[in-house]
Tab-separated table of C-alpha atoms and ligand atoms in Angstrom:
chain	number	residue	atom	x	y	z
S	1	MET	CA	20.563	-49.803	-50.433
S	2	LEU	CA	20.891	-48.757	-46.781
S	3	ARG	CA	19.354	-52.182	-46.106
S	4	LEU	CA	22.234	-53.910	-48.044
S	5	ILE	CA	24.725	-51.324	-46.229
S	6	SER	CA	22.995	-52.620	-42.720
S	7	MET	CA	23.387	-56.480	-44.056
S	8	LEU	CA	27.115	-55.491	-44.762
S	9	LEU	CA	27.463	-54.278	-41.342
S	10	LEU	CA	25.733	-57.588	-39.919
S	11	PHE	CA	28.337	-59.693	-41.856
S	12	ALA	CA	31.378	-57.635	-40.951
S	13	ALA	CA	30.433	-58.010	-37.321
S	14	ALA	CA	29.534	-61.566	-37.339
S	15	ALA	CA	32.784	-62.107	-39.101
S	16	ASP	CA	34.615	-59.872	-36.398
S	17	ASP	CA	32.694	-61.865	-33.471
S	18	ASN	CA	34.294	-65.327	-35.155
S	19	ALA	CA	37.662	-63.939	-34.989
S	20	ASP	CA	37.241	-62.858	-31.151
S	21	ASN	CA	35.471	-66.614	-30.542
S	22	ARG	CA	38.482	-68.460	-32.757
S	23	LEU	CA	41.279	-66.508	-30.359
S	24	ALA	CA	39.246	-67.389	-27.228
S	25	ARG	CA	38.974	-70.862	-27.999
S	26	GLU	CA	42.525	-71.249	-28.921
S	27	ILE	CA	43.517	-70.079	-25.677
S	28	PHE	CA	40.919	-72.175	-24.220
S	29	ARG	CA	42.331	-75.042	-25.574
S	30	GLU	CA	46.148	-74.449	-24.929
S	31	LEU	CA	45.154	-74.076	-21.298
S	32	ILE	CA	43.010	-77.066	-21.315
S	33	GLU	CA	45.806	-79.173	-22.663
S	34	ILE	CA	48.489	-77.684	-20.067
S	35	ASN	CA	47.834	-80.062	-16.797
S	36	THR	CA	48.144	-77.841	-13.937
S	37	THR	CA	46.947	-80.442	-11.239
S	38	ASP	CA	48.731	-80.211	-7.870
S	39	SER	CA	49.785	-83.878	-7.850
S	40	ASN	CA	51.856	-83.899	-11.261
S	41	GLY	CA	50.676	-80.937	-13.159
S	42	ASN	CA	52.303	-77.258	-13.566
S	43	THR	CA	50.927	-73.853	-13.495
S	44	THR	CA	54.126	-72.329	-14.459
S	45	ARG	CA	53.689	-73.663	-18.132
S	46	ALA	CA	50.197	-72.124	-18.122
S	47	ALA	CA	51.483	-68.716	-17.130
S	48	GLU	CA	54.062	-68.926	-19.347
S	49	ALA	CA	51.855	-69.861	-22.518
S	50	MET	CA	49.624	-67.011	-21.580
S	51	ALA	CA	52.604	-64.319	-21.124
S	52	ARG	CA	53.557	-65.706	-24.374
S	53	ARG	CA	50.363	-64.866	-26.058
S	54	LEU	CA	50.519	-61.306	-24.501
S	55	THR	CA	53.959	-60.421	-25.665
S	56	ALA	CA	53.010	-61.735	-29.176
S	57	ALA	CA	50.153	-59.322	-29.055
S	58	GLY	CA	52.674	-56.643	-28.136
S	59	PHE	CA	52.301	-56.065	-24.660
S	60	PRO	CA	55.531	-54.377	-23.448
S	61	GLU	CA	57.361	-57.393	-21.490
S	62	ALA	CA	57.490	-55.165	-18.309
S	63	ASP	CA	53.808	-55.457	-17.916
S	64	ILE	CA	54.028	-59.179	-17.698
S	65	GLN	CA	54.937	-60.967	-14.851
S	66	VAL	CA	55.417	-64.573	-13.753
S	67	VAL	CA	56.090	-64.890	-10.097
S	68	GLY	CA	55.461	-67.248	-7.383
S	69	PRO	CA	56.983	-69.339	-4.812
S	70	ASN	CA	58.295	-72.211	-6.564
S	71	PRO	CA	59.109	-73.398	-10.250
S	72	ARG	CA	55.901	-75.354	-10.454
S	73	LYS	CA	53.538	-73.082	-8.979
S	74	MET	CA	53.915	-69.965	-10.696
S	75	ASN	CA	51.154	-66.877	-11.349
S	76	LEU	CA	50.872	-64.626	-14.201
S	77	VAL	CA	50.092	-61.132	-13.810
S	78	ALA	CA	49.570	-58.823	-16.647
S	79	ARG	CA	48.709	-55.024	-16.645
S	80	TYR	CA	46.987	-53.309	-19.511
S	81	GLN	CA	47.773	-49.664	-18.850
S	82	GLY	CA	44.863	-47.431	-18.532
S	83	ALA	CA	44.244	-43.457	-18.251
S	84	GLY	CA	44.899	-43.971	-14.449
S	85	ARG	CA	41.216	-41.919	-13.579
S	86	ARG	CA	40.640	-44.756	-11.226
S	87	ARG	CA	42.273	-47.486	-9.153
S	88	PRO	CA	42.958	-50.244	-11.428
S	89	LEU	CA	40.194	-53.486	-12.185
S	90	LEU	CA	41.621	-56.471	-11.016
S	91	LEU	CA	40.842	-59.560	-13.544
S	92	LEU	CA	41.167	-62.928	-11.336
S	93	ALA	CA	41.093	-66.538	-12.037
S	94	HIS	CA	42.878	-69.521	-11.121
S	95	LEU	CA	44.720	-71.867	-13.369
S	96	ASP	CA	45.238	-74.960	-11.098
S	97	VAL	CA	42.349	-77.401	-11.551
S	98	VAL	CA	41.173	-80.531	-9.193
S	99	GLU	CA	42.784	-83.843	-10.049
S	100	ALA	CA	41.270	-85.791	-12.921
S	101	LEU	CA	42.022	-89.587	-13.960
S	102	ARG	CA	41.734	-90.851	-17.216
S	103	GLU	CA	39.917	-93.977	-16.248
S	104	ASP	CA	37.315	-92.017	-14.439
S	105	TRP	CA	36.710	-90.173	-17.467
S	106	SER	CA	35.068	-91.217	-20.702
S	107	LEU	CA	37.308	-88.930	-22.620
S	108	ASP	CA	40.967	-87.704	-22.154
S	109	PRO	CA	40.603	-84.687	-19.111
S	110	PHE	CA	43.409	-83.189	-20.680
S	111	ALA	CA	42.783	-83.288	-24.412
S	112	PHE	CA	40.756	-80.409	-25.623
S	113	VAL	CA	37.372	-81.695	-27.394
S	114	GLU	CA	34.738	-79.922	-29.006
S	115	LYS	CA	31.789	-82.646	-29.417
S	116	ASP	CA	28.093	-82.480	-29.115
S	117	GLY	CA	27.873	-78.345	-28.712
S	118	TYR	CA	30.398	-78.371	-25.760
S	119	PHE	CA	33.737	-78.026	-24.759
S	120	TRP	CA	35.305	-81.131	-22.710
S	121	GLY	CA	38.289	-81.516	-20.498
S	122	ARG	CA	39.227	-80.632	-16.806
S	123	GLY	CA	39.104	-76.933	-16.027
S	124	THR	CA	36.408	-76.272	-18.914
S	125	SER	CA	34.076	-74.921	-16.266
S	126	ASP	CA	36.382	-74.343	-13.506
S	127	ASP	CA	38.188	-71.788	-14.050
S	128	LYS	CA	40.080	-72.085	-17.621
S	129	ALA	CA	37.071	-70.474	-19.415
S	130	MET	CA	37.551	-67.788	-17.403
S	131	ALA	CA	41.330	-67.301	-17.370
S	132	ALA	CA	41.072	-68.094	-21.245
S	133	VAL	CA	38.548	-64.836	-21.496
S	134	TRP	CA	40.429	-62.591	-19.617
S	135	ILE	CA	43.475	-63.001	-21.958
S	136	ALA	CA	41.547	-62.938	-25.168
S	137	THR	CA	39.729	-59.598	-23.974
S	138	LEU	CA	43.165	-57.925	-23.234
S	139	ILE	CA	44.212	-58.736	-26.596
S	140	ARG	CA	40.876	-57.714	-28.124
S	141	PHE	CA	41.136	-54.349	-26.316
S	142	ARG	CA	44.527	-53.937	-27.832
S	143	GLN	CA	43.805	-54.712	-31.160
S	144	GLU	CA	40.950	-52.086	-30.799
S	145	HIS	CA	43.378	-49.519	-29.086
S	146	PHE	CA	41.174	-49.278	-26.406
S	147	VAL	CA	42.074	-46.630	-23.728
S	148	PRO	CA	40.114	-47.844	-20.054
S	149	ASP	CA	39.882	-45.121	-17.604
S	150	ARG	CA	42.090	-47.135	-15.060
S	151	ASP	CA	44.380	-49.909	-15.582
S	152	LEU	CA	43.222	-53.442	-15.853
S	153	ILE	CA	45.214	-56.230	-14.212
S	154	VAL	CA	44.623	-59.904	-14.835
S	155	ALA	CA	46.078	-62.095	-12.559
S	156	LEU	CA	46.116	-66.018	-13.106
S	157	THR	CA	46.673	-67.772	-10.238
S	158	ALA	CA	48.007	-71.238	-8.418
S	159	ASP	CA	46.372	-73.602	-6.018
S	160	GLU	CA	42.892	-72.216	-5.429
S	161	GLU	CA	41.943	-75.801	-5.231
S	162	GLY	CA	44.452	-77.004	-2.847
S	163	GLY	CA	48.229	-77.369	-2.434
S	164	ASP	CA	50.496	-75.036	-0.634
S	165	SER	CA	50.965	-72.182	-2.908
S	166	ASN	CA	47.956	-70.247	-2.806
S	167	GLY	CA	48.701	-67.697	-5.569
S	168	VAL	CA	46.297	-65.161	-4.211
S	169	GLN	CA	47.465	-65.112	-0.665
S	170	TRP	CA	51.192	-65.193	-2.014
S	171	LEU	CA	50.706	-62.207	-4.490
S	172	LEU	CA	48.979	-60.295	-1.500
S	173	ALA	CA	51.607	-61.088	0.868
S	174	ASN	CA	54.678	-60.662	-1.365
S	175	HIS	CA	53.628	-58.422	-4.234
S	176	ARG	CA	50.635	-56.287	-3.306
S	177	GLU	CA	51.648	-53.469	-5.651
S	178	LEU	CA	51.248	-55.955	-8.508
S	179	ILE	CA	47.547	-56.614	-7.913
S	180	ASP	CA	46.114	-53.672	-5.710
S	181	GLY	CA	43.006	-52.180	-7.204
S	182	GLU	CA	39.469	-51.203	-6.309
S	183	TYR	CA	37.867	-54.234	-6.964
S	184	ALA	CA	38.190	-57.565	-8.449
S	185	LEU	CA	36.063	-59.687	-10.872
S	186	ASN	CA	36.592	-63.506	-9.928
S	187	GLU	CA	34.902	-67.179	-10.607
S	188	GLY	CA	32.091	-67.756	-8.396
S	189	GLY	CA	29.085	-66.275	-10.185
S	190	GLU	CA	26.426	-68.429	-11.054
S	191	SER	CA	24.576	-68.296	-14.689
S	192	GLN	CA	22.102	-70.727	-14.194
S	193	MET	CA	20.097	-72.677	-16.577
S	194	LYS	CA	17.699	-75.250	-16.614
S	195	ASP	CA	16.658	-77.571	-19.405
S	196	GLY	CA	17.964	-74.954	-21.752
S	197	LYS	CA	16.037	-71.892	-20.761
S	198	TYR	CA	18.080	-69.302	-18.618
S	199	MET	CA	17.069	-68.715	-15.276
S	200	LEU	CA	19.122	-65.909	-13.396
S	201	ASN	CA	22.689	-64.639	-13.379
S	202	ALA	CA	23.878	-64.439	-9.801
S	203	VAL	CA	26.768	-62.304	-8.661
S	204	GLN	CA	28.682	-63.612	-5.801
S	205	SER	CA	29.331	-61.051	-3.242
S	206	SER	CA	29.772	-63.026	0.146
S	207	GLU	CA	31.215	-66.258	0.931
S	208	LYS	CA	30.281	-68.393	3.842
S	209	VAL	CA	33.433	-69.166	6.055
S	210	TYR	CA	34.657	-72.909	6.381
S	211	GLN	CA	35.717	-74.223	9.632
S	212	SER	CA	35.837	-77.587	10.881
S	213	PHE	CA	36.048	-78.691	14.752
S	214	ARG	CA	37.305	-81.835	16.494
S	215	LEU	CA	34.549	-83.302	18.979
S	216	GLU	CA	36.562	-85.911	21.486
S	217	VAL	CA	35.524	-88.175	24.260
S	218	ARG	CA	38.307	-90.072	26.290
S	219	ASN	CA	37.598	-92.895	28.371
S	220	PRO	CA	40.005	-95.540	30.691
S	221	GLY	CA	38.190	-98.469	28.738
S	222	GLY	CA	38.071	-101.904	29.761
S	223	HIS	CA	37.280	-105.465	28.667
S	224	SER	CA	33.918	-105.610	27.008
S	225	SER	CA	32.567	-108.555	28.714
S	226	ARG	CA	32.347	-106.383	31.642
S	227	PRO	CA	30.618	-102.899	30.460
S	228	ALA	CA	30.719	-99.640	32.225
S	229	LYS	CA	27.648	-97.445	32.109
S	230	ASP	CA	30.093	-94.657	30.900
S	231	ASN	CA	31.096	-95.432	27.623
S	232	ALA	CA	32.711	-93.215	24.991
S	233	ILE	CA	31.104	-93.915	21.844
S	234	TYR	CA	27.429	-93.463	23.428
S	235	ARG	CA	28.606	-90.274	25.022
S	236	LEU	CA	29.560	-88.918	21.516
S	237	ALA	CA	26.947	-90.443	19.962
S	238	ASP	CA	24.405	-88.861	22.287
S	239	GLY	CA	26.111	-85.269	22.076
S	240	LEU	CA	26.067	-85.765	18.024
S	241	THR	CA	22.233	-86.409	18.173
S	242	ARG	CA	21.561	-83.266	20.074
S	243	LEU	CA	23.525	-81.526	17.571
S	244	SER	CA	21.528	-83.325	15.178
S	245	LYS	CA	18.396	-81.728	16.035
S	246	TYR	CA	19.463	-78.029	16.671
S	247	GLN	CA	19.607	-75.418	14.297
S	248	PHE	CA	21.705	-72.260	14.245
S	249	PRO	CA	19.424	-68.747	14.313
S	250	VAL	CA	18.224	-67.691	11.299
S	251	LYS	CA	20.454	-64.359	10.215
S	252	LEU	CA	20.342	-62.140	6.938
S	253	ASN	CA	22.791	-59.861	5.750
S	254	GLU	CA	22.860	-57.207	2.632
S	255	VAL	CA	23.430	-59.967	0.375
S	256	THR	CA	21.397	-62.410	1.044
S	257	SER	CA	18.139	-60.087	2.053
S	258	GLU	CA	18.720	-58.443	-1.487
S	259	TYR	CA	18.690	-61.951	-3.157
S	260	TYR	CA	15.700	-63.097	-1.401
S	261	ARG	CA	13.881	-59.897	-2.547
S	262	ARG	CA	14.660	-60.426	-6.359
S	263	MET	CA	13.932	-64.001	-5.957
S	264	ALA	CA	10.468	-63.285	-4.568
S	265	MET	CA	9.712	-61.336	-7.411
S	266	LEU	CA	10.667	-64.411	-9.983
S	267	SER	CA	8.798	-67.121	-7.844
S	268	THR	CA	4.959	-67.845	-7.089
S	269	GLY	CA	2.449	-68.957	-4.324
S	270	GLN	CA	3.733	-69.756	-0.876
S	271	THR	CA	7.601	-69.589	-2.069
S	272	ALA	CA	7.481	-66.181	-3.315
S	273	ALA	CA	5.524	-65.195	-0.165
S	274	ASP	CA	8.251	-66.823	1.911
S	275	MET	CA	10.832	-65.336	0.205
S	276	LYS	CA	9.494	-61.908	0.500
S	277	ALA	CA	8.737	-62.013	4.301
S	278	VAL	CA	12.165	-63.585	4.967
S	279	ALA	CA	13.903	-60.740	3.558
S	280	LYS	CA	12.431	-58.609	6.059
S	281	ASN	CA	13.899	-57.219	9.474
S	282	PRO	CA	13.553	-58.913	11.547
S	283	PRO	CA	12.980	-62.235	9.526
S	284	ASP	CA	9.501	-64.059	9.371
S	285	ARG	CA	9.875	-67.141	11.518
S	286	GLY	CA	7.202	-69.035	9.546
S	287	ALA	CA	8.916	-68.612	6.363
S	288	ALA	CA	12.396	-69.179	7.070
S	289	GLU	CA	11.311	-72.543	8.594
S	290	ARG	CA	9.440	-73.721	5.401
S	291	LEU	CA	12.198	-72.131	3.163
S	292	SER	CA	14.765	-74.291	5.451
S	293	LYS	CA	13.278	-77.627	3.975
S	294	SER	CA	15.316	-76.644	0.948
S	295	SER	CA	19.041	-77.519	2.005
S	296	TYR	CA	20.232	-74.353	-0.213
S	297	ASP	CA	18.019	-72.387	1.411
S	298	ASN	CA	18.640	-73.487	4.798
S	299	ALA	CA	22.588	-72.993	4.024
S	300	LEU	CA	21.773	-69.220	2.970
S	301	LEU	CA	19.922	-68.705	5.784
S	302	ARG	CA	22.194	-69.932	8.931
S	303	THR	CA	25.377	-71.229	10.211
S	304	THR	CA	25.350	-75.107	9.788
S	305	CYS	CA	27.383	-77.377	11.367
S	306	VAL	CA	27.284	-81.136	10.181
S	307	ALA	CA	29.014	-84.505	11.518
S	308	THR	CA	31.323	-85.430	8.586
S	309	ARG	CA	33.669	-88.153	9.976
S	310	LEU	CA	33.461	-90.689	13.047
S	311	GLU	CA	35.979	-93.167	14.458
S	312	ALA	CA	36.121	-95.163	17.745
S	313	GLY	CA	37.763	-97.615	19.853
S	314	HIS	CA	40.741	-99.768	19.089
S	315	ALA	CA	39.368	-103.766	19.452
S	316	ASP	CA	36.167	-105.456	19.169
S	317	ASN	CA	36.692	-106.808	22.594
S	318	ALA	CA	37.508	-103.645	24.469
S	319	LEU	CA	35.625	-100.980	25.638
S	320	PRO	CA	36.354	-97.602	23.710
S	321	GLN	CA	38.822	-95.476	25.275
S	322	THR	CA	38.576	-92.811	22.294
S	323	ALA	CA	35.678	-91.577	20.140
S	324	ARG	CA	36.298	-88.905	17.922
S	325	ALA	CA	34.112	-87.019	15.099
S	326	ILE	CA	34.725	-84.313	12.800
S	327	VAL	CA	31.868	-81.769	12.488
S	328	ASN	CA	32.005	-79.112	9.204
S	329	CYS	CA	30.835	-75.848	9.910
S	330	ARG	CA	29.838	-73.437	7.593
S	331	ILE	CA	29.669	-70.182	9.100
S	332	LEU	CA	27.821	-66.792	8.345
S	333	PRO	CA	29.611	-63.975	7.526
S	334	GLY	CA	30.127	-61.603	10.570
S	335	GLU	CA	29.851	-64.753	13.219
S	336	SER	CA	33.145	-65.612	15.054
S	337	PRO	CA	34.252	-69.434	14.947
S	338	ALA	CA	34.698	-69.101	18.350
S	339	GLU	CA	31.250	-68.390	18.896
S	340	VAL	CA	30.417	-71.116	16.945
S	341	ARG	CA	32.461	-73.162	19.268
S	342	SER	CA	30.628	-72.380	22.158
S	343	THR	CA	27.303	-72.763	20.703
S	344	LEU	CA	28.599	-76.734	20.050
S	345	LEU	CA	29.837	-76.863	23.701
S	346	ARG	CA	25.988	-75.686	24.961
S	347	VAL	CA	24.425	-78.279	22.538
S	348	LEU	CA	26.667	-81.024	22.879
S	349	ASP	CA	25.931	-80.486	26.644
S	350	ASP	CA	28.414	-82.822	27.895
S	351	ALA	CA	31.592	-81.365	29.827
S	352	LYS	CA	33.572	-84.760	28.731
S	353	ILE	CA	32.971	-83.922	24.782
S	354	THR	CA	35.790	-81.450	23.746
S	355	VAL	CA	35.588	-79.282	20.986
S	356	SER	CA	38.658	-77.975	19.252
S	357	ALA	CA	39.033	-76.228	15.936
S	358	ILE	CA	40.825	-77.522	13.343
S	359	ASP	CA	43.050	-75.153	10.883
S	360	LYS	CA	42.230	-71.462	11.712
S	361	ALA	CA	39.300	-69.952	9.910
S	362	ASN	CA	39.468	-67.401	7.252
S	363	PRO	CA	36.318	-65.048	8.127
S	364	SER	CA	35.637	-62.289	5.477
S	365	GLU	CA	32.995	-59.527	5.238
S	366	PRO	CA	31.072	-59.519	2.143
S	367	SER	CA	31.581	-57.150	-0.404
S	368	PRO	CA	29.262	-54.097	-0.585
S	369	LEU	CA	26.555	-54.390	-3.259
S	370	ASN	CA	28.190	-51.397	-5.276
S	371	PRO	CA	25.510	-49.655	-7.421
S	372	GLU	CA	27.805	-49.010	-10.511
S	373	ILE	CA	28.969	-52.823	-10.822
S	374	PHE	CA	25.428	-54.093	-10.253
S	375	ARG	CA	24.041	-51.256	-12.706
S	376	THR	CA	26.780	-52.401	-15.280
S	377	ILE	CA	26.024	-56.176	-14.994
S	378	GLU	CA	22.476	-55.338	-15.143
S	379	ARG	CA	22.604	-53.418	-18.331
S	380	ILE	CA	25.022	-55.901	-20.236
S	381	SER	CA	23.242	-58.841	-18.969
S	382	SER	CA	19.843	-57.532	-20.322
S	383	GLU	CA	21.297	-56.570	-23.584
S	384	MET	CA	22.536	-60.246	-24.070
S	385	TRP	CA	19.723	-62.370	-22.199
S	386	PRO	CA	16.477	-59.936	-22.013
S	387	GLY	CA	14.474	-60.634	-19.239
S	388	VAL	CA	17.149	-63.124	-17.492
S	389	PRO	CA	17.098	-61.448	-13.812
S	390	VAL	CA	20.532	-60.395	-11.821
S	391	VAL	CA	20.709	-61.381	-8.388
S	392	PRO	CA	23.465	-60.959	-5.870
S	393	SER	CA	24.386	-64.231	-4.089
S	394	MET	CA	26.389	-65.823	-1.198
S	395	SER	CA	28.154	-68.868	-1.704
S	396	THR	CA	27.783	-71.649	0.758
S	397	GLY	CA	31.400	-72.992	-0.457
S	398	ALA	CA	34.659	-70.895	-0.782
S	399	THR	CA	37.108	-69.481	-3.406
S	400	ASP	CA	39.917	-66.975	-3.303
S	401	GLY	CA	37.485	-64.073	-3.133
S	402	LEU	CA	37.613	-64.472	0.653
S	403	PHE	CA	41.439	-63.665	0.921
S	404	MET	CA	41.161	-60.601	-1.555
S	405	ARG	CA	37.997	-59.523	0.604
S	406	ASN	CA	40.275	-59.587	3.617
S	407	ALA	CA	42.617	-57.949	2.179
S	408	GLY	CA	40.231	-54.924	1.754
S	409	ILE	CA	39.971	-55.500	-2.048
S	410	PRO	CA	36.044	-56.080	-2.529
S	411	THR	CA	35.562	-59.280	-4.704
S	412	TYR	CA	32.254	-59.795	-6.878
S	413	GLY	CA	32.209	-63.346	-8.581
S	414	VAL	CA	30.392	-63.357	-12.309
S	415	SER	CA	30.651	-65.199	-15.003
S	416	GLY	CA	28.173	-65.393	-17.878
S	417	PHE	CA	28.911	-68.954	-19.063
S	418	PHE	CA	25.429	-70.165	-18.520
S	419	GLU	CA	25.591	-74.027	-16.878
S	420	ASP	CA	22.662	-76.355	-16.080
S	421	VAL	CA	22.202	-76.321	-12.426
S	422	GLU	CA	21.196	-79.889	-12.377
S	423	ASP	CA	24.404	-80.824	-14.457
S	424	THR	CA	27.278	-79.176	-12.683
S	425	ARG	CA	30.664	-80.969	-13.476
S	426	ALA	CA	33.088	-78.961	-11.922
S	427	HIS	CA	35.525	-80.913	-9.935
S	428	GLY	CA	33.430	-84.045	-11.171
S	429	ARG	CA	33.971	-86.483	-14.273
S	430	ASP	CA	33.501	-85.369	-17.902
S	431	GLU	CA	33.691	-81.849	-17.030
S	432	ARG	CA	32.493	-79.649	-19.981
S	433	VAL	CA	30.963	-75.876	-21.105
S	434	GLY	CA	28.248	-75.310	-23.714
S	435	VAL	CA	29.998	-73.964	-26.987
S	436	LYS	CA	27.354	-70.982	-27.346
S	437	GLN	CA	27.734	-70.476	-23.752
S	438	PHE	CA	31.242	-70.096	-23.656
S	439	TYR	CA	31.086	-67.712	-26.432
S	440	GLU	CA	28.316	-65.610	-25.058
S	441	GLY	CA	30.315	-65.535	-21.348
S	442	ARG	CA	33.212	-64.339	-23.432
S	443	GLU	CA	31.323	-61.556	-24.902
S	444	PHE	CA	29.423	-60.580	-21.675
S	445	LEU	CA	32.782	-60.376	-19.940
S	446	TYR	CA	34.321	-58.428	-22.744
S	447	ARG	CA	31.828	-55.791	-22.577
S	448	LEU	CA	31.380	-56.237	-18.490
S	449	VAL	CA	35.392	-54.647	-18.279
S	450	LYS	CA	34.827	-52.105	-20.931
S	451	GLY	CA	31.464	-51.095	-18.943
S	452	LEU	CA	33.620	-50.874	-15.840
S	453	SER	CA	36.603	-48.951	-17.372
S	454	ARG	CA	34.982	-46.764	-19.787
S	455	LEU	CA	36.408	-43.126	-19.832
I	501	ZN	ZN1	37.120	-72.600	-9.483
C-alpha cells in the first residue's frame, strides 16, 4: 500500500512537472517568435506579451509595468509581492537578441522549433530561456500561493546586445524605485557540459572592463619614389610589435582566486598544482606563466590589450600621412582605463604614437561572494546534479551586470541551462538549447528563487 501511495505521488509529481514544463515551453515559444533584433525587431511586443501572461495569471495591473524610452524599446517590470522582511530580489533577463539572417541559418531563426532534442531559434540560449523561466516561475508561485519573504521583481529589458536604448541603464536612470533590490540574478553564469557530461556550474560575479584605444601616427608624407627614413606605417608597426610582446601583470581578485582554488580540486597533475599555486597571495609566477598558455586563463589572470584593426596610407604611390590602429583592451576590475593608457604609452615607447580612448569605459567592481547566495546555489545544484561543482567566475566579456553593479546592486550570473563548451551558439547561427537542459534550468531557477526568498 505504502508502495502504491508513493508510486501515485511520483506520478502526481511527474504530471505537475510536465504542466510546469508545458507552461515554460509555451512562454519560451512566444518569446522566440517575436523578433526583438535592433534592426527591425521590437522588444515592446515581447514585453506586452509577457505582461498579458501575468495579467491572465491574476497579477494586479499595478504590479506590471511596460516602460521605456520609445515605442519600439519598452521593458517589462513585474513585481511579485512578498512579506517585505528583506529588500527585493531582482530577476533580470534581456528581451533583445542579436541579428539573425534567414539565409545564414538552416532554419527560420524566428520560428520556434523542437527537433533532435533541442529547441532552436534566435535567443534560445541568449537570453530568452531565462526570460521565459522568470515569467513561468512567477506564474507557478502564484498558483502555489507562495509568499516569499521579500518582493520578487522580474525585469525583462531592451538593447543589452546593442542599440541605444539599453533597458537596464534606462530603468536605473528613470525608474530606479521599480528595480531597486538587495541583489540581482542575471545571465552570464555558465553551466558547462562536454560530450554530454556535466562539468561545472559557474556563477558570474565579476566582469572585465571593455575599453578600446585609437593609436595614430602622423607624417608629412611625400612621393614614394623618394622614401624618407621616417615612415608612419613603420613607426606604428614597430610600436605594435612591442605591444605584442608585452604582458600585463598577473593580478587575482576574490572571484578569480576562489575560481582557481575550486578548479584545482577538479583538475589533476601539473594543472591542478598550477591552479593552486596561482591562487596564493602573491600568485606563483611560474604557475601563472604555464596557465597563461591557455587564452582563457590568460584573460582571467591579467588585463589584455590586442590590436584588432589597422588602416594607413591614402595611395599606392604616396608615403603614408597617417597610420592608425585600434587596440581593444579587457581590463581587470579595479584597474583604471587611465592606468592602462599610460602602460600602452610606455610599451609603445614612441612619442609620435598618440593613444586616445574610444568612448568612456564602464568599470564595475566585482560583486561580493555572498555566502547566502553561494550556499543556496550549491545546495540546489547538488540536489539536481550531484557531484557537479559550483565555481564563482569572472566574465572576460560584458553583460548588463556591470550597470547593476555600478548602481550598487550586486549581480550574479547563474543559469542552470547546461551547454556544451565546445558548441556555444549564442550570437551565431542555428542557436539552440537542449530540451532536457531547458527543463532542468527551469526547475533549478525555480528552486533557487524560492530558496533565496523563503520565509
Ligand atoms: Zn545575453
